[in-house]
Tab-separated table of C-alpha atoms in Angstrom:
chain	number	residue	atom	x	y	z
A	1201	ALA	CA	135.845	111.977	-17.249
A	1202	GLN	CA	138.338	114.243	-18.938
A	1203	LYS	CA	137.772	115.129	-22.543
A	1204	VAL	CA	139.164	117.650	-24.987
A	1205	THR	CA	137.268	118.614	-28.106
A	1206	GLN	CA	138.781	120.369	-31.074
A	1207	ALA	CA	135.858	120.646	-33.419
A	1208	GLN	CA	137.864	122.072	-36.310
A	1209	THR	CA	139.599	119.261	-38.143
A	1210	GLU	CA	141.179	121.412	-40.832
A	1211	ILE	CA	141.527	125.127	-41.355
A	1212	SER	CA	142.996	126.857	-44.394
A	1213	VAL	CA	143.881	130.518	-44.449
A	1214	VAL	CA	145.921	132.817	-46.587
A	1215	GLU	CA	149.051	134.365	-45.191
A	1216	LYS	CA	148.520	137.395	-42.948
A	1217	GLU	CA	145.030	136.356	-41.996
A	1218	ASP	CA	144.189	135.868	-38.341
A	1219	VAL	CA	143.008	132.422	-37.318
A	1220	THR	CA	141.489	131.046	-34.130
A	1221	LEU	CA	141.706	127.417	-33.125
A	1222	ASP	CA	138.990	126.303	-30.762
A	1223	CYS	CA	139.365	124.014	-27.769
A	1224	VAL	CA	136.644	122.942	-25.369
A	1225	TYR	CA	137.353	120.686	-22.434
A	1226	GLU	CA	135.518	118.672	-19.842
A	1227	THR	CA	136.776	117.752	-16.392
A	1228	ARG	CA	135.420	117.222	-12.923
A	1229	ASP	CA	138.656	118.354	-11.339
A	1230	THR	CA	138.903	121.831	-9.901
A	1231	THR	CA	142.649	121.882	-10.434
A	1232	TYR	CA	144.002	121.075	-13.859
A	1233	TYR	CA	146.338	122.288	-16.558
A	1234	LEU	CA	145.656	123.130	-20.174
A	1235	PHE	CA	148.229	122.986	-22.923
A	1236	TRP	CA	148.681	123.789	-26.564
A	1237	TYR	CA	151.225	121.946	-28.706
A	1238	LYS	CA	152.280	122.375	-32.307
A	1239	GLN	CA	153.219	119.365	-34.407
A	1240	PRO	CA	154.945	120.254	-37.678
A	1241	PRO	CA	155.320	117.649	-40.445
A	1242	SER	CA	158.564	116.422	-38.887
A	1243	GLY	CA	156.487	115.019	-36.044
A	1244	GLU	CA	157.984	116.431	-32.886
A	1245	LEU	CA	155.660	118.134	-30.465
A	1246	VAL	CA	156.476	121.753	-29.774
A	1247	PHE	CA	155.209	123.143	-26.495
A	1248	LEU	CA	153.383	126.459	-26.867
A	1249	ILE	CA	151.693	127.222	-23.581
A	1250	ARG	CA	150.583	125.819	-20.249
A	1251	ARG	CA	147.836	127.376	-18.201
A	1252	ASN	CA	146.587	126.249	-14.807
A	1253	SER	CA	142.939	126.285	-13.884
A	1254	PHE	CA	143.332	129.131	-11.400
A	1255	ASP	CA	144.844	131.515	-13.883
A	1256	GLU	CA	142.269	132.888	-16.265
A	1257	GLN	CA	144.439	135.694	-17.508
A	1258	ASN	CA	144.703	135.767	-21.251
A	1259	GLU	CA	148.193	135.542	-22.597
A	1260	ILE	CA	149.920	137.018	-25.590
A	1261	SER	CA	153.234	135.879	-26.948
A	1262	GLY	CA	154.223	137.585	-30.154
A	1263	ARG	CA	151.663	136.635	-32.787
A	1264	TYR	CA	150.110	134.031	-30.517
A	1265	SER	CA	147.385	134.678	-27.974
A	1266	TRP	CA	145.244	132.464	-25.805
A	1267	ASN	CA	141.798	133.055	-24.375
A	1268	PHE	CA	140.969	130.908	-21.351
A	1269	GLN	CA	137.362	131.039	-20.161
A	1270	LYS	CA	136.376	128.677	-17.375
A	1271	SER	CA	132.725	129.684	-17.676
A	1272	THR	CA	132.575	128.091	-21.103
A	1273	SER	CA	135.366	125.526	-20.532
A	1274	SER	CA	137.256	126.870	-23.493
A	1275	PHE	CA	140.901	127.587	-24.172
A	1276	ASN	CA	141.107	129.070	-27.640
A	1277	PHE	CA	144.283	129.896	-29.511
A	1278	THR	CA	144.628	132.752	-31.969
A	1279	ILE	CA	147.425	133.312	-34.444
A	1280	THR	CA	147.593	136.863	-35.709
A	1281	ALA	CA	148.993	137.619	-39.146
A	1282	SER	CA	149.520	133.954	-39.926
A	1283	GLN	CA	152.602	132.805	-41.810
A	1284	VAL	CA	153.345	129.761	-43.933
A	1285	VAL	CA	155.603	128.440	-41.163
A	1286	ASP	CA	152.559	128.242	-38.913
A	1287	SER	CA	151.273	125.344	-41.005
A	1288	ALA	CA	151.095	122.356	-38.660
A	1289	VAL	CA	148.744	120.286	-36.562
A	1290	TYR	CA	147.844	121.979	-33.294
A	1291	PHE	CA	146.807	119.977	-30.280
A	1292	CYS	CA	145.005	121.169	-27.198
A	1293	ALA	CA	145.482	118.996	-24.123
A	1294	LEU	CA	144.294	118.737	-20.544
A	1295	SER	CA	146.048	117.191	-17.578
A	1296	GLU	CA	144.926	116.258	-14.148
A	1297	VAL	CA	147.056	117.163	-11.198
A	1298	GLY	CA	148.617	114.136	-9.586
A	1299	GLY	CA	151.149	113.284	-6.978
A	1300	ARG	CA	154.766	112.552	-7.740
A	1301	GLY	CA	155.241	109.151	-9.299
A	1302	SER	CA	151.535	108.376	-9.566
A	1303	THR	CA	149.607	107.497	-12.666
A	1304	LEU	CA	147.700	110.742	-12.430
A	1305	GLY	CA	148.910	113.632	-14.465
A	1306	ARG	CA	148.450	112.071	-17.882
A	1307	LEU	CA	147.596	114.309	-20.805
A	1308	TYR	CA	144.290	114.080	-22.604
A	1309	PHE	CA	144.688	115.288	-26.165
A	1310	GLY	CA	142.144	116.680	-28.527
A	1311	ARG	CA	142.171	115.191	-32.012
A	1312	GLY	CA	144.098	118.153	-33.371
A	1313	THR	CA	143.464	120.849	-35.933
A	1314	GLN	CA	145.419	120.846	-39.159
A	1315	LEU	CA	146.227	124.437	-40.034
A	1316	THR	CA	147.386	125.221	-43.545
A	1317	VAL	CA	148.583	128.711	-44.333
A	1318	TRP	CA	148.838	129.475	-48.029
A	1319	PRO	CA	151.246	132.053	-49.397
B	1481	GLY	CA	165.343	123.595	-20.875
B	1482	ALA	CA	164.477	119.983	-20.270
B	1483	VAL	CA	165.342	117.635	-23.110
B	1484	VAL	CA	164.266	114.088	-23.846
B	1485	SER	CA	166.383	112.291	-26.393
B	1486	GLN	CA	164.482	109.615	-28.299
B	1487	HIS	CA	166.180	107.058	-30.526
B	1488	PRO	CA	165.972	105.911	-33.174
B	1489	SER	CA	164.085	108.621	-35.043
B	1490	TRP	CA	163.035	106.106	-37.629
B	1491	VAL	CA	163.392	102.366	-38.087
B	1492	ILE	CA	162.400	99.807	-40.680
B	1493	CYS	CA	162.236	96.206	-39.574
B	1494	LYS	CA	161.038	92.879	-40.860
B	1495	SER	CA	157.912	91.206	-39.580
B	1496	GLY	CA	158.610	89.037	-36.591
B	1497	THR	CA	161.570	90.981	-35.303
B	1498	SER	CA	161.669	93.160	-32.198
B	1499	VAL	CA	162.462	96.830	-32.041
B	1500	LYS	CA	163.602	98.823	-29.047
B	1501	ILE	CA	162.954	102.532	-28.698
B	1502	GLU	CA	164.861	104.509	-26.078
B	1503	CYS	CA	164.011	107.733	-24.343
B	1504	ARG	CA	166.558	109.471	-22.167
B	1505	SER	CA	166.007	112.556	-20.085
B	1506	LEU	CA	169.210	114.506	-20.456
B	1507	ASP	CA	169.129	117.111	-17.713
B	1508	PHE	CA	166.402	116.111	-15.327
B	1509	GLN	CA	164.975	113.090	-13.594
B	1510	ALA	CA	161.931	111.658	-15.275
B	1511	THR	CA	159.909	110.065	-12.513
B	1512	THR	CA	157.100	109.292	-14.919
B	1513	MET	CA	157.295	108.467	-18.614
B	1514	PHE	CA	154.319	108.295	-20.917
B	1515	TRP	CA	154.372	106.372	-24.185
B	1516	TYR	CA	152.098	107.408	-27.026
B	1517	ARG	CA	151.270	106.031	-30.400
B	1518	GLN	CA	150.055	108.155	-33.276
B	1519	PHE	CA	148.520	106.973	-36.533
B	1520	PRO	CA	148.579	109.258	-39.569
B	1521	LYS	CA	146.265	112.241	-39.227
B	1522	GLN	CA	145.159	111.150	-35.794
B	1523	SER	CA	145.735	112.270	-32.258
B	1524	LEU	CA	148.197	110.847	-29.774
B	1525	MET	CA	146.944	107.734	-28.086
B	1526	LEU	CA	148.355	106.955	-24.666
B	1527	MET	CA	149.696	103.413	-24.563
B	1528	ALA	CA	151.142	103.215	-21.095
B	1529	THR	CA	152.481	105.107	-18.130
B	1530	SER	CA	155.654	104.012	-16.443
B	1531	ASN	CA	157.078	105.088	-13.128
B	1532	GLU	CA	160.717	104.534	-12.351
B	1533	GLY	CA	161.304	101.206	-10.666
B	1534	SER	CA	157.799	99.825	-11.043
B	1535	LYS	CA	155.752	98.048	-13.671
B	1536	ALA	CA	154.113	100.100	-16.340
B	1537	THR	CA	150.397	100.738	-16.338
B	1538	TYR	CA	148.902	99.969	-19.726
B	1539	GLU	CA	145.831	101.526	-21.224
B	1540	GLN	CA	142.922	99.327	-22.098
B	1541	GLY	CA	143.437	97.471	-25.334
B	1542	VAL	CA	147.233	97.756	-25.332
B	1543	GLU	CA	148.973	94.379	-25.176
B	1544	LYS	CA	151.609	94.537	-22.478
B	1545	ASP	CA	153.371	91.436	-23.778
B	1546	LYS	CA	153.719	93.027	-27.171
B	1547	PHE	CA	154.775	96.470	-26.027
B	1548	LEU	CA	157.323	95.949	-23.289
B	1549	ILE	CA	158.157	99.018	-21.272
B	1550	ASN	CA	161.116	99.296	-18.966
B	1551	HIS	CA	161.818	102.274	-16.745
B	1552	ALA	CA	164.768	101.055	-14.751
B	1553	SER	CA	166.303	104.435	-14.028
B	1554	LEU	CA	165.222	108.016	-13.612
B	1555	THR	CA	166.783	108.939	-16.919
B	1556	LEU	CA	165.980	106.030	-19.204
B	1557	SER	CA	162.799	104.381	-20.367
B	1558	THR	CA	162.506	101.912	-23.224
B	1559	LEU	CA	159.658	100.581	-25.317
B	1560	THR	CA	160.216	97.280	-27.085
B	1561	VAL	CA	157.824	96.246	-29.808
B	1562	THR	CA	158.085	92.468	-29.822
B	1563	SER	CA	157.396	90.311	-32.860
B	1564	ALA	CA	156.472	93.348	-34.865
B	1565	HIS	CA	153.873	93.146	-37.611
B	1566	PRO	CA	152.895	95.650	-40.302
B	1567	GLU	CA	149.950	96.842	-38.203
B	1568	ASP	CA	152.445	98.005	-35.576
B	1569	SER	CA	153.792	100.546	-38.040
B	1570	SER	CA	153.175	103.893	-36.445
B	1571	PHE	CA	154.739	106.961	-34.880
B	1572	TYR	CA	155.748	106.416	-31.256
B	1573	ILE	CA	156.450	109.312	-28.896
B	1574	CYS	CA	157.605	109.334	-25.321
B	1575	SER	CA	156.926	112.090	-22.843
B	1576	ALA	CA	158.643	112.606	-19.535
B	1577	ARG	CA	156.908	114.335	-16.707
B	1578	GLU	CA	159.114	116.463	-14.561
B	1579	VAL	CA	157.882	117.728	-11.243
B	1580	ARG	CA	159.123	121.178	-10.358
B	1581	GLY	CA	157.922	122.347	-6.999
B	1582	LEU	CA	154.181	122.758	-7.083
B	1583	SER	CA	154.039	122.638	-10.833
B	1584	TYR	CA	155.120	120.221	-13.489
B	1585	GLY	CA	155.690	119.977	-17.172
B	1586	TYR	CA	155.931	117.456	-19.927
B	1587	THR	CA	158.881	117.086	-22.243
B	1588	PHE	CA	158.382	115.099	-25.407
B	1589	GLY	CA	160.875	113.085	-27.351
B	1590	SER	CA	161.151	113.752	-31.055
B	1591	GLY	CA	159.349	110.542	-31.925
B	1592	THR	CA	160.170	107.284	-33.670
B	1593	ARG	CA	158.639	106.356	-36.974
B	1594	LEU	CA	158.394	102.572	-37.129
B	1595	THR	CA	157.767	100.777	-40.393
B	1596	VAL	CA	157.345	97.017	-40.344
B	1597	VAL	CA	157.710	95.305	-43.699
């Protein structure tokens, strides 16, 4: 069965600190996608990244970077030089790969990590 | 990019009334729509999956007669909370899955905060 674990419930840092949000997943599928979403207090989900299971290249986008390691089933997210605007709940999610119009392809969410960045 | 418009963004209703939440995909065809519910400080819980033109598939424990889902077109899906009660107060989010070639993505609506008084 698919499962996503975000062991860190809450993290508090001071502005300009680096912070890493952990994500560990479980799946029997060989093909899958991993996602990170940001949910600010307003509630909407902001897409950050999608990574497929065949692409283990780490990715950097500005202050954000992701470390995907299949060997440890982890997809960790690092924010460098954190800012107050980074304060939000961050969700890691896993999806199966399904055919068009099927019930496969649902997202399995972790419970989220509340990040608070203090000025 | 792909956009899903969700309305209303918030609604307050009296116990016993029904509330309809709409999600429209504005620039793509949403073959599959997922409906989630989120309680404060908790994760998103999948309620049901709907495919255009067919009945929705509900997750275990979700009452299909209470949460009516209609996905009559490729651009519109609705969730109706029937005979709402205070325990139905929650944040509801829809998510459309768009298939693009060999890959696909999810586009989320902005959510609806329902308060039943």
